[in-house]
Amino acid sequence: MYAPERQHEIVRLARESGRVDVLSLAEEFQVTAETIRRDLKALDRAGLLRRVHGGAIPAGRLDFEPDLAERESTAADEKDRIAKAALAEVPEDGTVVLDAGSTVGRLAAVLPPDRSLTVVTHALPVAARLADHPGIALHLVGGRVRHSTRAAVDAWALAAYGQIRADVAFVGANGYSAAHGLTTPDLAEAAVKRAVVAAARRVVLLADSGKYGQEHFARFGGLADVDLLITDTGLAAEDAAAIEAAGTEVVRA
């Protein structure tokens, strides 16, 4: 089977089942996993599929949301570097908001335990990592907890963020681009992220390069709302330059 025939069949399978994975496709077509990854990359570039961890989904699935465990294991090294770079943006003392998200969670994990901070978060994993830090005054925002993100959403969370003003907010996103802004699959999650952005004097987006150019169902802001993007070196220099030309500083860790 030639590559175009195989890729056509991969698209058909993805549309039928909603998702395809690399290992199953490699077995199905009797080729290597690396060959399938090249196919998926070509189909992603063509706009026919969207690559996700371990496979791909149909391009039209803007509401697809991987679970927390899958997001934790995706681009792990890049996220660790981003989190360490983000430490430079954490004030010595003051108030910070930590959004839900695997990369922001990694920042929480590397915060020095003796740092004197007030931290506000609606993310249960973030709160769990900081609960025993003696120098941190931790405020946990409540609401309905979404199982896929372990984050509080809806009216309680929105009301809480409407009552505070923080020095800096560290925000995550499922996708970001100059054209489509900051996006996430869920409307309730997007509403809370929008409130987080509005609650801080300075906004730092922590997002790996694999999310650049991705578009999801719910938009919660534009890159103009972000003071600093911390990403990894996988973001092309020309893309970083375009983002900076629009007014957002970029650090590639």
Short mmCIF file of N, CA and C in Angstrom, two decimals, residues 21-132:
data_model
loop_
_atom_site.label_atom_id
_atom_site.label_comp_id
_atom_site.label_asym_id
_atom_site.label_seq_id
_atom_site.Cartn_x
_atom_site.Cartn_y
_atom_site.Cartn_z
N ASP A 21 -4.86 5.50 17.20
CA ASP A 21 -3.61 5.53 17.94
C ASP A 21 -2.50 4.90 17.11
N VAL A 22 -1.28 5.34 17.38
CA VAL A 22 -0.12 4.98 16.56
C VAL A 22 0.11 3.47 16.54
N LEU A 23 0.10 2.84 17.69
CA LEU A 23 0.45 1.42 17.75
C LEU A 23 -0.56 0.55 17.03
N SER A 24 -1.85 0.86 17.18
CA SER A 24 -2.88 0.08 16.49
C SER A 24 -2.78 0.25 14.98
N LEU A 25 -2.49 1.48 14.54
CA LEU A 25 -2.35 1.72 13.10
C LEU A 25 -1.13 1.00 12.55
N ALA A 26 -0.04 1.00 13.31
CA ALA A 26 1.17 0.31 12.85
C ALA A 26 0.90 -1.18 12.66
N GLU A 27 0.13 -1.76 13.58
CA GLU A 27 -0.21 -3.17 13.46
C GLU A 27 -1.18 -3.41 12.30
N GLU A 28 -2.14 -2.51 12.16
CA GLU A 28 -3.14 -2.63 11.10
C GLU A 28 -2.50 -2.63 9.71
N PHE A 29 -1.53 -1.73 9.50
CA PHE A 29 -0.95 -1.56 8.17
C PHE A 29 0.41 -2.24 8.02
N GLN A 30 0.86 -2.93 9.10
CA GLN A 30 2.12 -3.66 9.05
C GLN A 30 3.29 -2.76 8.66
N VAL A 31 3.36 -1.60 9.34
CA VAL A 31 4.46 -0.67 9.15
C VAL A 31 4.98 -0.27 10.54
N THR A 32 6.05 0.47 10.58
CA THR A 32 6.62 0.88 11.86
C THR A 32 5.81 2.03 12.46
N ALA A 33 5.96 2.19 13.76
CA ALA A 33 5.29 3.30 14.45
C ALA A 33 5.79 4.64 13.92
N GLU A 34 7.06 4.70 13.57
CA GLU A 34 7.61 5.94 13.04
C GLU A 34 6.97 6.31 11.71
N THR A 35 6.68 5.31 10.87
CA THR A 35 5.99 5.57 9.60
C THR A 35 4.62 6.16 9.87
N ILE A 36 3.90 5.61 10.83
CA ILE A 36 2.57 6.13 11.17
C ILE A 36 2.67 7.55 11.70
N ARG A 37 3.68 7.82 12.52
CA ARG A 37 3.84 9.18 13.04
C ARG A 37 4.07 10.18 11.90
N ARG A 38 4.83 9.75 10.88
CA ARG A 38 5.04 10.63 9.72
C ARG A 38 3.73 10.84 8.97
N ASP A 39 2.92 9.78 8.86
CA ASP A 39 1.61 9.91 8.22
C ASP A 39 0.74 10.91 8.98
N LEU A 40 0.71 10.77 10.28
CA LEU A 40 -0.14 11.65 11.10
C LEU A 40 0.34 13.10 11.02
N LYS A 41 1.64 13.26 10.98
CA LYS A 41 2.19 14.62 10.85
C LYS A 41 1.77 15.24 9.52
N ALA A 42 1.83 14.45 8.44
CA ALA A 42 1.43 14.95 7.12
C ALA A 42 -0.06 15.27 7.10
N LEU A 43 -0.87 14.43 7.72
CA LEU A 43 -2.32 14.66 7.75
C LEU A 43 -2.68 15.85 8.62
N ASP A 44 -1.90 16.05 9.69
CA ASP A 44 -2.12 17.22 10.54
C ASP A 44 -1.82 18.50 9.75
N ARG A 45 -0.71 18.49 9.02
CA ARG A 45 -0.34 19.66 8.21
C ARG A 45 -1.39 19.96 7.14
N ALA A 46 -2.01 18.90 6.63
CA ALA A 46 -3.03 19.06 5.59
C ALA A 46 -4.38 19.48 6.17
N GLY A 47 -4.49 19.48 7.50
CA GLY A 47 -5.74 19.88 8.12
C GLY A 47 -6.79 18.80 8.17
N LEU A 48 -6.38 17.54 7.90
CA LEU A 48 -7.34 16.44 7.87
C LEU A 48 -7.48 15.76 9.23
N LEU A 49 -6.41 15.76 10.01
CA LEU A 49 -6.43 15.22 11.37
C LEU A 49 -5.74 16.21 12.29
N ARG A 50 -5.96 16.03 13.59
CA ARG A 50 -5.23 16.81 14.58
C ARG A 50 -4.50 15.84 15.49
N ARG A 51 -3.18 15.98 15.57
CA ARG A 51 -2.39 15.07 16.38
C ARG A 51 -2.62 15.31 17.87
N VAL A 52 -2.73 14.23 18.62
CA VAL A 52 -2.81 14.28 20.07
C VAL A 52 -1.84 13.23 20.59
N HIS A 53 -1.66 13.21 21.91
CA HIS A 53 -0.69 12.27 22.48
C HIS A 53 -1.04 10.83 22.11
N GLY A 54 -0.12 10.17 21.42
CA GLY A 54 -0.31 8.76 21.08
C GLY A 54 -1.10 8.49 19.83
N GLY A 55 -1.59 9.53 19.15
CA GLY A 55 -2.39 9.27 17.96
C GLY A 55 -2.92 10.54 17.34
N ALA A 56 -4.19 10.51 16.90
CA ALA A 56 -4.79 11.67 16.24
C ALA A 56 -6.30 11.58 16.34
N ILE A 57 -6.94 12.73 16.15
CA ILE A 57 -8.39 12.81 16.11
C ILE A 57 -8.80 13.57 14.86
N PRO A 58 -10.06 13.46 14.42
CA PRO A 58 -10.50 14.24 13.27
C PRO A 58 -10.33 15.73 13.51
N ALA A 59 -10.00 16.47 12.48
CA ALA A 59 -9.69 17.89 12.63
C ALA A 59 -10.87 18.68 13.16
N GLY A 60 -12.08 18.22 12.93
CA GLY A 60 -13.26 18.96 13.38
C GLY A 60 -13.57 18.82 14.85
N ARG A 61 -12.86 17.96 15.58
CA ARG A 61 -13.16 17.71 16.98
C ARG A 61 -12.52 18.79 17.87
N LEU A 62 -13.08 19.99 17.84
CA LEU A 62 -12.53 21.08 18.63
C LEU A 62 -12.83 20.93 20.11
N ASP A 63 -13.79 20.04 20.44
CA ASP A 63 -14.15 19.87 21.84
C ASP A 63 -13.41 18.70 22.50
N PHE A 64 -12.48 18.07 21.79
CA PHE A 64 -11.75 16.94 22.37
C PHE A 64 -10.87 17.42 23.52
N GLU A 65 -10.90 16.69 24.62
CA GLU A 65 -10.13 17.07 25.80
C GLU A 65 -9.49 15.83 26.42
N PRO A 66 -8.16 15.70 26.35
CA PRO A 66 -7.50 14.56 26.97
C PRO A 66 -7.62 14.64 28.48
N ASP A 67 -7.57 13.49 29.16
CA ASP A 67 -7.68 13.51 30.61
C ASP A 67 -6.36 13.98 31.22
N LEU A 68 -6.41 14.19 32.54
CA LEU A 68 -5.27 14.78 33.23
C LEU A 68 -4.02 13.93 33.13
N ALA A 69 -4.17 12.62 33.25
CA ALA A 69 -3.01 11.72 33.19
C ALA A 69 -2.33 11.80 31.83
N GLU A 70 -3.12 11.87 30.77
CA GLU A 70 -2.54 11.96 29.43
C GLU A 70 -1.82 13.28 29.24
N ARG A 71 -2.41 14.37 29.73
CA ARG A 71 -1.77 15.67 29.59
C ARG A 71 -0.48 15.76 30.41
N GLU A 72 -0.46 15.09 31.55
CA GLU A 72 0.74 15.10 32.38
C GLU A 72 1.92 14.44 31.67
N SER A 73 1.65 13.43 30.86
CA SER A 73 2.72 12.68 30.21
C SER A 73 3.12 13.25 28.85
N THR A 74 2.36 14.21 28.34
CA THR A 74 2.65 14.81 27.03
C THR A 74 3.66 15.94 27.18
N ALA A 75 4.71 15.92 26.37
CA ALA A 75 5.76 16.96 26.37
C ALA A 75 6.28 17.22 27.77
N ALA A 76 6.55 16.15 28.52
CA ALA A 76 6.93 16.27 29.94
C ALA A 76 8.22 17.07 30.11
N ASP A 77 9.24 16.78 29.31
CA ASP A 77 10.52 17.49 29.45
C ASP A 77 10.35 18.98 29.16
N GLU A 78 9.59 19.29 28.12
CA GLU A 78 9.36 20.68 27.77
C GLU A 78 8.63 21.41 28.88
N LYS A 79 7.64 20.75 29.46
CA LYS A 79 6.88 21.37 30.55
C LYS A 79 7.74 21.61 31.78
N ASP A 80 8.65 20.69 32.05
CA ASP A 80 9.56 20.89 33.18
C ASP A 80 10.45 22.11 32.96
N ARG A 81 10.96 22.27 31.75
CA ARG A 81 11.80 23.43 31.45
C ARG A 81 11.00 24.74 31.54
N ILE A 82 9.77 24.70 31.06
CA ILE A 82 8.91 25.88 31.14
C ILE A 82 8.66 26.26 32.59
N ALA A 83 8.36 25.27 33.43
CA ALA A 83 8.08 25.53 34.84
C ALA A 83 9.29 26.16 35.53
N LYS A 84 10.48 25.64 35.25
CA LYS A 84 11.69 26.19 35.88
C LYS A 84 11.94 27.62 35.42
N ALA A 85 11.69 27.90 34.14
CA ALA A 85 11.85 29.26 33.63
C ALA A 85 10.83 30.20 34.27
N ALA A 86 9.64 29.69 34.55
CA ALA A 86 8.58 30.51 35.13
C ALA A 86 8.89 30.95 36.54
N LEU A 87 9.78 30.25 37.23
CA LEU A 87 10.16 30.63 38.59
C LEU A 87 10.69 32.06 38.64
N ALA A 88 11.32 32.49 37.57
CA ALA A 88 11.87 33.86 37.53
C ALA A 88 10.77 34.91 37.56
N GLU A 89 9.55 34.52 37.23
CA GLU A 89 8.42 35.46 37.19
C GLU A 89 7.61 35.45 38.48
N VAL A 90 7.97 34.56 39.41
CA VAL A 90 7.26 34.50 40.69
C VAL A 90 7.85 35.54 41.63
N PRO A 91 7.03 36.45 42.16
CA PRO A 91 7.58 37.48 43.06
C PRO A 91 8.12 36.88 44.35
N GLU A 92 9.04 37.60 45.00
CA GLU A 92 9.59 37.14 46.27
C GLU A 92 8.49 37.08 47.33
N ASP A 93 7.62 38.06 47.30
CA ASP A 93 6.41 38.02 48.11
C ASP A 93 5.32 38.74 47.32
N GLY A 94 4.08 38.42 47.59
CA GLY A 94 2.99 38.99 46.82
C GLY A 94 1.91 37.96 46.61
N THR A 95 1.06 38.22 45.63
CA THR A 95 -0.09 37.35 45.37
C THR A 95 -0.04 36.83 43.95
N VAL A 96 -0.16 35.52 43.80
CA VAL A 96 -0.19 34.92 42.48
C VAL A 96 -1.42 34.02 42.35
N VAL A 97 -1.90 33.91 41.12
CA VAL A 97 -2.97 32.96 40.79
C VAL A 97 -2.37 31.86 39.94
N LEU A 98 -2.65 30.63 40.31
CA LEU A 98 -2.20 29.49 39.53
C LEU A 98 -3.41 28.81 38.91
N ASP A 99 -3.49 28.85 37.60
CA ASP A 99 -4.59 28.28 36.83
C ASP A 99 -4.50 26.75 36.84
N ALA A 100 -5.55 26.11 36.38
CA ALA A 100 -5.51 24.67 36.16
C ALA A 100 -4.67 24.37 34.93
N GLY A 101 -4.04 23.20 34.91
CA GLY A 101 -3.24 22.80 33.76
C GLY A 101 -1.99 22.06 34.18
N SER A 102 -1.53 21.16 33.34
CA SER A 102 -0.39 20.33 33.70
C SER A 102 0.91 21.12 33.82
N THR A 103 1.10 22.13 32.97
CA THR A 103 2.34 22.91 33.03
C THR A 103 2.33 23.83 34.25
N VAL A 104 1.20 24.45 34.53
CA VAL A 104 1.09 25.28 35.73
C VAL A 104 1.27 24.40 36.98
N GLY A 105 0.75 23.19 36.93
CA GLY A 105 0.95 22.26 38.04
C GLY A 105 2.41 21.97 38.29
N ARG A 106 3.20 21.89 37.23
CA ARG A 106 4.64 21.67 37.39
C ARG A 106 5.31 22.88 38.05
N LEU A 107 4.82 24.09 37.74
CA LEU A 107 5.35 25.27 38.43
C LEU A 107 5.07 25.18 39.93
N ALA A 108 3.86 24.77 40.29
CA ALA A 108 3.54 24.61 41.71
C ALA A 108 4.48 23.62 42.37
N ALA A 109 4.85 22.57 41.64
CA ALA A 109 5.72 21.53 42.21
C ALA A 109 7.13 22.02 42.49
N VAL A 110 7.59 23.05 41.77
CA VAL A 110 8.97 23.52 41.96
C VAL A 110 9.05 24.82 42.75
N LEU A 111 7.92 25.33 43.22
CA LEU A 111 7.96 26.53 44.05
C LEU A 111 8.74 26.24 45.34
N PRO A 112 9.69 27.09 45.71
CA PRO A 112 10.43 26.87 46.95
C PRO A 112 9.49 26.84 48.15
N PRO A 113 9.65 25.89 49.05
CA PRO A 113 8.71 25.75 50.17
C PRO A 113 8.72 26.90 51.14
N ASP A 114 9.81 27.68 51.16
CA ASP A 114 9.89 28.79 52.10
C ASP A 114 9.53 30.14 51.47
N ARG A 115 9.07 30.12 50.21
CA ARG A 115 8.70 31.36 49.54
C ARG A 115 7.47 31.96 50.22
N SER A 116 7.52 33.26 50.54
CA SER A 116 6.42 33.93 51.23
C SER A 116 5.45 34.49 50.19
N LEU A 117 4.38 33.75 49.94
CA LEU A 117 3.43 34.12 48.89
C LEU A 117 1.99 33.88 49.35
N THR A 118 1.09 34.63 48.74
CA THR A 118 -0.32 34.29 48.79
C THR A 118 -0.66 33.68 47.43
N VAL A 119 -1.15 32.46 47.45
CA VAL A 119 -1.47 31.74 46.21
C VAL A 119 -2.96 31.45 46.17
N VAL A 120 -3.57 31.79 45.05
CA VAL A 120 -4.99 31.51 44.82
C VAL A 120 -5.09 30.53 43.66
N THR A 121 -5.86 29.47 43.83
CA THR A 121 -6.03 28.50 42.74
C THR A 121 -7.39 27.83 42.84
N HIS A 122 -7.90 27.41 41.70
CA HIS A 122 -9.14 26.62 41.65
C HIS A 122 -8.83 25.19 41.22
N ALA A 123 -7.54 24.85 41.15
CA ALA A 123 -7.10 23.54 40.68
C ALA A 123 -6.72 22.66 41.87
N LEU A 124 -7.41 21.55 42.04
CA LEU A 124 -7.13 20.67 43.18
C LEU A 124 -5.70 20.12 43.17
N PRO A 125 -5.15 19.69 42.01
CA PRO A 125 -3.76 19.20 42.03
C PRO A 125 -2.76 20.26 42.47
N VAL A 126 -2.98 21.51 42.07
CA VAL A 126 -2.10 22.60 42.49
C VAL A 126 -2.20 22.81 43.99
N ALA A 127 -3.43 22.85 44.51
CA ALA A 127 -3.63 23.05 45.94
C ALA A 127 -2.98 21.93 46.75
N ALA A 128 -3.09 20.69 46.27
CA ALA A 128 -2.52 19.56 46.99
C ALA A 128 -1.00 19.68 47.07
N ARG A 129 -0.37 20.21 46.02
CA ARG A 129 1.08 20.34 46.01
C ARG A 129 1.56 21.44 46.96
N LEU A 130 0.72 22.42 47.22
CA LEU A 130 1.14 23.58 48.00
C LEU A 130 0.61 23.59 49.43
N ALA A 131 -0.26 22.65 49.77
CA ALA A 131 -0.95 22.69 51.06
C ALA A 131 0.00 22.63 52.25
N ASP A 132 1.16 21.99 52.11
CA ASP A 132 2.08 21.86 53.24
C ASP A 132 3.26 22.81 53.17
#
